[in-house]
Amino acid sequence: EAGVTQSPTHLIKTRGQQATLRCSPISGHTSVYWYQQALGLGLQFLLWYDEGEERNRGNFPPRFSGRQFPNYSSELNVNALELEDSALYLCASSFGGQVGEQYFGPGTRLTVT
Amino acid sequence: LAKTTQPISMDSYEGQEVNITCSHNNIATNDYITWYQQFPSQGPRFIIQGYKTKVTNEVASLFIPADRKSSTLSLPRVSLSDTAVYYCLVGAPKGKLIFGQGTTLQVKP
């Protein structure tokens, strides 16, 4: 069974640009979570999508947004990129909103110059 | 919001039992406690989850006292491959997900 996949693996952008990150959950999972992990820091919760709807949001500005498609894949958009947005962005999936056992992808490394 | 606190780092030797404690004084009634393991350049991996008392699986045990204001992850007989960062997660469906800062466990030969 395929795990959670994320693309691209690495992304380099310039300050002020927009970045789009993609995530495909494990087959059968309806929930997708996004996290930010800045260098040397823990995981910060960004967004939770379930059944196509945004269910919860972490303490991030509105320029962090996303959506979930009918096939449950998800997209994270970061507008007006700032240098401090440089981080590893992790996507996780689970069955229907279960907080416990989330399965994580390998992440997308975003570098803002 | 339940805020979690973990030790920044811990050292151990192969074959020893390791206990990592997470404090979550403001845990809510609906919150569960979950632990994850993360190796460099990888996404976290689920270890164990519990609500109260004790939970055990093939890799770890989780002890939660009656007041649920803390929890302890117990790793029996660690090996070098257990060197990783361990995260405590407190949360409930439809609630905020709060990760601790993580505990870096270094297992020495």
mmCIF file of C-alpha atoms in Angstrom:
data_model
loop_
_atom_site.group_PDB
_atom_site.id
_atom_site.type_symbol
_atom_site.label_atom_id
_atom_site.label_comp_id
_atom_site.label_asym_id
_atom_site.label_seq_id
_atom_site.Cartn_x
_atom_site.Cartn_y
_atom_site.Cartn_z
ATOM 1 C CA GLU A 1 0.000 0.000 0.000
ATOM 2 C CA ALA A 2 1.364 3.392 -0.988
ATOM 3 C CA GLY A 3 2.056 5.840 1.797
ATOM 4 C CA VAL A 4 1.445 9.563 1.913
ATOM 5 C CA THR A 5 3.190 11.301 -0.952
ATOM 6 C CA GLN A 6 4.176 14.936 -1.236
ATOM 7 C CA SER A 7 5.449 17.048 -4.094
ATOM 8 C CA PRO A 8 7.734 18.669 -4.818
ATOM 9 C CA THR A 9 10.517 17.387 -2.596
ATOM 10 C CA HIS A 10 12.262 20.731 -2.649
ATOM 11 C CA LEU A 11 10.998 24.159 -3.596
ATOM 12 C CA ILE A 12 12.980 27.380 -3.849
ATOM 13 C CA LYS A 13 11.101 30.661 -4.047
ATOM 14 C CA THR A 14 11.845 34.343 -3.748
ATOM 15 C CA ARG A 15 10.361 36.557 -1.052
ATOM 16 C CA GLY A 16 6.956 37.832 -2.120
ATOM 17 C CA GLN A 17 6.196 34.907 -4.438
ATOM 18 C CA GLN A 18 3.589 32.208 -3.933
ATOM 19 C CA ALA A 19 4.286 28.544 -3.213
ATOM 20 C CA THR A 20 2.009 25.568 -3.845
ATOM 21 C CA LEU A 21 2.628 22.263 -2.114
ATOM 22 C CA ARG A 22 0.741 19.058 -2.823
ATOM 23 C CA CYS A 23 -0.170 15.990 -0.826
ATOM 24 C CA SER A 24 -1.784 12.659 -1.667
ATOM 25 C CA PRO A 25 -3.143 10.743 1.326
ATOM 26 C CA ILE A 26 -3.173 7.015 1.863
ATOM 27 C CA SER A 27 -6.008 5.368 -0.033
ATOM 28 C CA GLY A 28 -9.159 5.381 2.096
ATOM 29 C CA HIS A 29 -8.061 8.249 4.328
ATOM 30 C CA THR A 30 -10.346 11.275 4.229
ATOM 31 C CA SER A 31 -8.447 13.602 6.558
ATOM 32 C CA VAL A 32 -5.337 15.558 5.617
ATOM 33 C CA TYR A 33 -3.242 17.602 8.025
ATOM 34 C CA TRP A 34 -0.528 20.133 7.259
ATOM 35 C CA TYR A 35 2.342 20.991 9.598
ATOM 36 C CA GLN A 36 5.285 23.360 9.474
ATOM 37 C CA GLN A 37 8.619 22.348 10.912
ATOM 38 C CA ALA A 38 11.146 25.157 10.912
ATOM 39 C CA LEU A 39 14.798 24.255 11.417
ATOM 40 C CA GLY A 40 15.424 23.239 15.005
ATOM 41 C CA LEU A 41 11.798 23.669 16.012
ATOM 42 C CA GLY A 42 8.963 21.263 16.666
ATOM 43 C CA LEU A 43 5.944 20.651 14.500
ATOM 44 C CA GLN A 44 3.460 23.470 14.264
ATOM 45 C CA PHE A 45 -0.077 22.577 13.216
ATOM 46 C CA LEU A 46 -1.256 24.496 10.160
ATOM 47 C CA LEU A 47 -4.491 23.097 8.769
ATOM 48 C CA TRP A 48 -6.810 20.102 8.921
ATOM 49 C CA TYR A 49 -9.097 19.093 6.061
ATOM 50 C CA ASP A 50 -11.706 16.375 6.164
ATOM 51 C CA GLU A 51 -14.211 15.441 3.477
ATOM 52 C CA GLY A 52 -13.276 18.498 1.459
ATOM 53 C CA GLU A 53 -13.821 21.009 4.242
ATOM 54 C CA GLU A 54 -11.368 22.956 6.405
ATOM 55 C CA ARG A 55 -12.020 21.631 9.925
ATOM 56 C CA ASN A 56 -9.427 23.417 11.998
ATOM 57 C CA ARG A 57 -6.615 25.900 11.666
ATOM 58 C CA GLY A 58 -3.465 26.653 13.633
ATOM 59 C CA ASN A 59 -2.132 30.066 14.578
ATOM 60 C CA PHE A 60 -0.905 31.081 11.142
ATOM 61 C CA PRO A 61 -1.765 34.178 9.081
ATOM 62 C CA PRO A 62 -4.377 33.985 6.306
ATOM 63 C CA ARG A 63 -1.694 33.895 3.616
ATOM 64 C CA PHE A 64 -1.407 30.222 4.531
ATOM 65 C CA SER A 65 -4.362 28.521 2.888
ATOM 66 C CA GLY A 66 -5.276 25.335 1.171
ATOM 67 C CA ARG A 67 -7.958 23.054 -0.079
ATOM 68 C CA GLN A 68 -8.900 19.424 -0.348
ATOM 69 C CA PHE A 69 -10.061 17.923 -3.604
ATOM 70 C CA PRO A 70 -12.813 15.321 -4.162
ATOM 71 C CA ASN A 71 -10.171 12.569 -4.322
ATOM 72 C CA TYR A 72 -8.987 13.735 -0.848
ATOM 73 C CA SER A 73 -5.642 15.009 -2.086
ATOM 74 C CA SER A 74 -4.738 18.415 -0.770
ATOM 75 C CA GLU A 75 -2.894 21.553 -1.685
ATOM 76 C CA LEU A 76 -1.215 24.072 0.611
ATOM 77 C CA ASN A 77 -0.725 27.590 -0.711
ATOM 78 C CA VAL A 78 1.540 30.146 0.873
ATOM 79 C CA ASN A 79 1.169 33.662 -0.497
ATOM 80 C CA ALA A 80 3.506 36.633 -0.155
ATOM 81 C CA LEU A 81 6.364 34.423 0.979
ATOM 82 C CA GLU A 82 8.599 35.659 3.779
ATOM 83 C CA LEU A 83 12.066 34.465 4.683
ATOM 84 C CA GLU A 84 10.777 32.887 7.883
ATOM 85 C CA ASP A 85 8.474 30.641 5.858
ATOM 86 C CA SER A 86 11.509 28.546 5.017
ATOM 87 C CA ALA A 87 10.780 25.188 6.591
ATOM 88 C CA LEU A 88 9.885 21.557 6.068
ATOM 89 C CA TYR A 89 6.170 21.244 5.369
ATOM 90 C CA LEU A 90 4.736 17.906 6.364
ATOM 91 C CA CYS A 91 1.452 16.408 5.313
ATOM 92 C CA ALA A 92 -0.287 13.627 7.210
ATOM 93 C CA SER A 93 -3.449 11.646 6.626
ATOM 94 C CA SER A 94 -5.813 9.583 8.735
ATOM 95 C CA PHE A 95 -9.234 8.014 8.686
ATOM 96 C CA GLY A 96 -12.086 10.493 9.192
ATOM 97 C CA GLY A 97 -10.682 13.006 11.653
ATOM 98 C CA GLN A 98 -9.021 10.621 14.056
ATOM 99 C CA VAL A 99 -6.385 12.652 15.848
ATOM 100 C CA GLY A 100 -4.286 9.731 16.950
ATOM 101 C CA GLU A 101 -2.681 7.660 14.268
ATOM 102 C CA GLN A 102 -1.653 10.031 11.548
ATOM 103 C CA TYR A 103 0.577 8.822 8.742
ATOM 104 C CA PHE A 104 3.123 11.360 7.595
ATOM 105 C CA GLY A 105 4.667 11.981 4.212
ATOM 106 C CA PRO A 106 8.355 12.781 3.677
ATOM 107 C CA GLY A 107 7.718 16.524 3.473
ATOM 108 C CA THR A 108 8.472 19.387 1.125
ATOM 109 C CA ARG A 109 11.496 21.534 1.921
ATOM 110 C CA LEU A 110 10.600 25.155 1.106
ATOM 111 C CA THR A 111 13.418 27.654 0.907
ATOM 112 C CA VAL A 112 12.637 31.346 0.561
ATOM 113 C CA THR A 113 15.466 33.586 -0.568
ATOM 114 C CA LEU B 1 -5.526 25.009 24.873
ATOM 115 C CA ALA B 2 -3.451 22.163 26.259
ATOM 116 C CA LYS B 3 0.211 23.148 26.219
ATOM 117 C CA THR B 4 2.770 20.383 26.451
ATOM 118 C CA THR B 5 6.228 20.430 27.976
ATOM 119 C CA GLN B 6 8.904 17.801 27.432
ATOM 120 C CA PRO B 7 12.607 17.587 28.299
ATOM 121 C CA ILE B 8 14.738 18.904 25.466
ATOM 122 C CA SER B 9 17.104 15.948 25.466
ATOM 123 C CA MET B 10 17.901 12.651 27.159
ATOM 124 C CA ASP B 11 20.803 10.218 27.030
ATOM 125 C CA SER B 12 20.642 6.490 27.545
ATOM 126 C CA TYR B 13 22.632 3.330 26.905
ATOM 127 C CA GLU B 14 21.706 0.326 24.860
ATOM 128 C CA GLY B 15 19.568 -2.187 26.716
ATOM 129 C CA GLN B 16 18.226 0.309 29.245
ATOM 130 C CA GLU B 17 14.602 1.319 29.735
ATOM 131 C CA VAL B 18 13.896 4.943 28.832
ATOM 132 C CA ASN B 19 11.037 6.997 30.245
ATOM 133 C CA ILE B 20 10.104 10.326 28.652
ATOM 134 C CA THR B 21 7.554 12.465 30.460
ATOM 135 C CA CYS B 22 5.249 15.042 28.897
ATOM 136 C CA SER B 23 3.398 17.628 31.001
ATOM 137 C CA HIS B 24 0.001 18.860 29.811
ATOM 138 C CA ASN B 25 -1.601 20.679 32.737
ATOM 139 C CA ASN B 26 -4.522 22.102 30.756
ATOM 140 C CA ILE B 27 -5.559 18.921 28.979
ATOM 141 C CA ALA B 28 -9.228 18.910 28.000
ATOM 142 C CA THR B 29 -11.724 16.160 28.662
ATOM 143 C CA ASN B 30 -11.827 15.121 25.023
ATOM 144 C CA ASP B 31 -8.071 15.198 24.462
ATOM 145 C CA TYR B 32 -6.075 12.067 23.721
ATOM 146 C CA ILE B 33 -2.322 11.745 24.214
ATOM 147 C CA THR B 34 -0.249 10.443 21.335
ATOM 148 C CA TRP B 35 3.474 9.941 20.910
ATOM 149 C CA TYR B 36 5.430 10.100 17.674
ATOM 150 C CA GLN B 37 9.018 9.287 16.726
ATOM 151 C CA GLN B 38 10.939 11.261 14.123
ATOM 152 C CA PHE B 39 14.234 10.487 12.431
ATOM 153 C CA PRO B 40 16.187 13.163 10.524
ATOM 154 C CA SER B 41 14.716 14.028 7.122
ATOM 155 C CA GLN B 42 11.639 11.854 7.702
ATOM 156 C CA GLY B 43 8.072 12.483 8.735
ATOM 157 C CA PRO B 44 7.038 11.471 12.273
ATOM 158 C CA ARG B 45 5.910 7.911 12.903
ATOM 159 C CA PHE B 46 3.085 6.938 15.269
ATOM 160 C CA ILE B 47 4.208 5.074 18.403
ATOM 161 C CA ILE B 48 1.288 4.868 20.803
ATOM 162 C CA GLN B 49 -1.903 6.601 21.938
ATOM 163 C CA GLY B 50 -3.868 6.651 25.162
ATOM 164 C CA TYR B 51 -6.592 8.416 27.118
ATOM 165 C CA LYS B 52 -6.034 7.257 30.691
ATOM 166 C CA THR B 53 -4.267 4.553 32.758
ATOM 167 C CA LYS B 54 -1.830 2.362 30.838
ATOM 168 C CA VAL B 55 -1.534 1.333 27.223
ATOM 169 C CA THR B 56 1.014 -1.116 25.844
ATOM 170 C CA ASN B 57 1.879 -2.215 22.345
ATOM 171 C CA GLU B 58 4.752 -4.104 20.791
ATOM 172 C CA VAL B 59 7.165 -1.184 20.941
ATOM 173 C CA ALA B 60 6.237 0.976 23.943
ATOM 174 C CA SER B 61 4.055 1.622 26.959
ATOM 175 C CA LEU B 62 2.197 4.790 27.847
ATOM 176 C CA PHE B 63 1.390 5.635 31.444
ATOM 177 C CA ILE B 64 -1.247 8.278 32.224
ATOM 178 C CA PRO B 65 -2.131 9.147 35.841
ATOM 179 C CA ALA B 66 -5.692 9.703 36.958
ATOM 180 C CA ASP B 67 -5.483 13.509 36.705
ATOM 181 C CA ARG B 68 -4.114 13.194 33.136
ATOM 182 C CA LYS B 69 -1.884 16.231 33.604
ATOM 183 C CA SER B 70 1.144 14.297 32.463
ATOM 184 C CA SER B 71 2.051 11.153 30.578
ATOM 185 C CA THR B 72 5.130 8.961 30.357
ATOM 186 C CA LEU B 73 6.342 7.116 27.298
ATOM 187 C CA SER B 74 8.341 4.046 28.241
ATOM 188 C CA LEU B 75 10.710 2.398 25.751
ATOM 189 C CA PRO B 76 11.987 -0.957 26.981
ATOM 190 C CA ARG B 77 15.560 -2.016 26.232
ATOM 191 C CA VAL B 78 16.486 0.729 23.769
ATOM 192 C CA SER B 79 18.934 0.189 20.938
ATOM 193 C CA LEU B 80 21.023 2.582 18.875
ATOM 194 C CA SER B 81 18.247 2.711 16.268
ATOM 195 C CA ASP B 82 15.945 4.316 18.839
ATOM 196 C CA THR B 83 18.027 7.498 18.659
ATOM 197 C CA ALA B 84 15.446 10.004 17.428
ATOM 198 C CA VAL B 85 13.227 12.901 18.438
ATOM 199 C CA TYR B 86 10.081 11.938 20.346
ATOM 200 C CA TYR B 87 6.995 14.160 20.288
ATOM 201 C CA CYS B 88 4.035 14.247 22.621
ATOM 202 C CA LEU B 89 0.761 15.267 20.962
ATOM 203 C CA VAL B 90 -2.357 16.310 22.833
ATOM 204 C CA GLY B 91 -5.548 16.794 20.921
ATOM 205 C CA ALA B 92 -9.054 15.702 20.110
ATOM 206 C CA PRO B 93 -11.165 15.529 16.969
ATOM 207 C CA LYS B 94 -12.120 19.036 15.837
ATOM 208 C CA GLY B 95 -9.755 20.550 18.385
ATOM 209 C CA LYS B 96 -6.378 22.245 18.178
ATOM 210 C CA LEU B 97 -3.423 19.911 17.777
ATOM 211 C CA ILE B 98 -0.588 20.852 20.118
ATOM 212 C CA PHE B 99 2.798 19.228 19.600
ATOM 213 C CA GLY B 100 5.460 19.458 22.268
ATOM 214 C CA GLN B 101 8.907 20.705 21.327
ATOM 215 C CA GLY B 102 10.185 17.176 21.197
ATOM 216 C CA THR B 103 12.734 15.234 23.204
ATOM 217 C CA THR B 104 15.943 14.238 21.476
ATOM 218 C CA LEU B 105 16.919 10.803 22.726
ATOM 219 C CA GLN B 106 20.527 9.792 22.220
ATOM 220 C CA VAL B 107 21.238 6.105 22.778
ATOM 221 C CA LYS B 108 24.878 5.291 23.355
ATOM 222 C CA PRO B 109 26.592 1.915 22.925
#
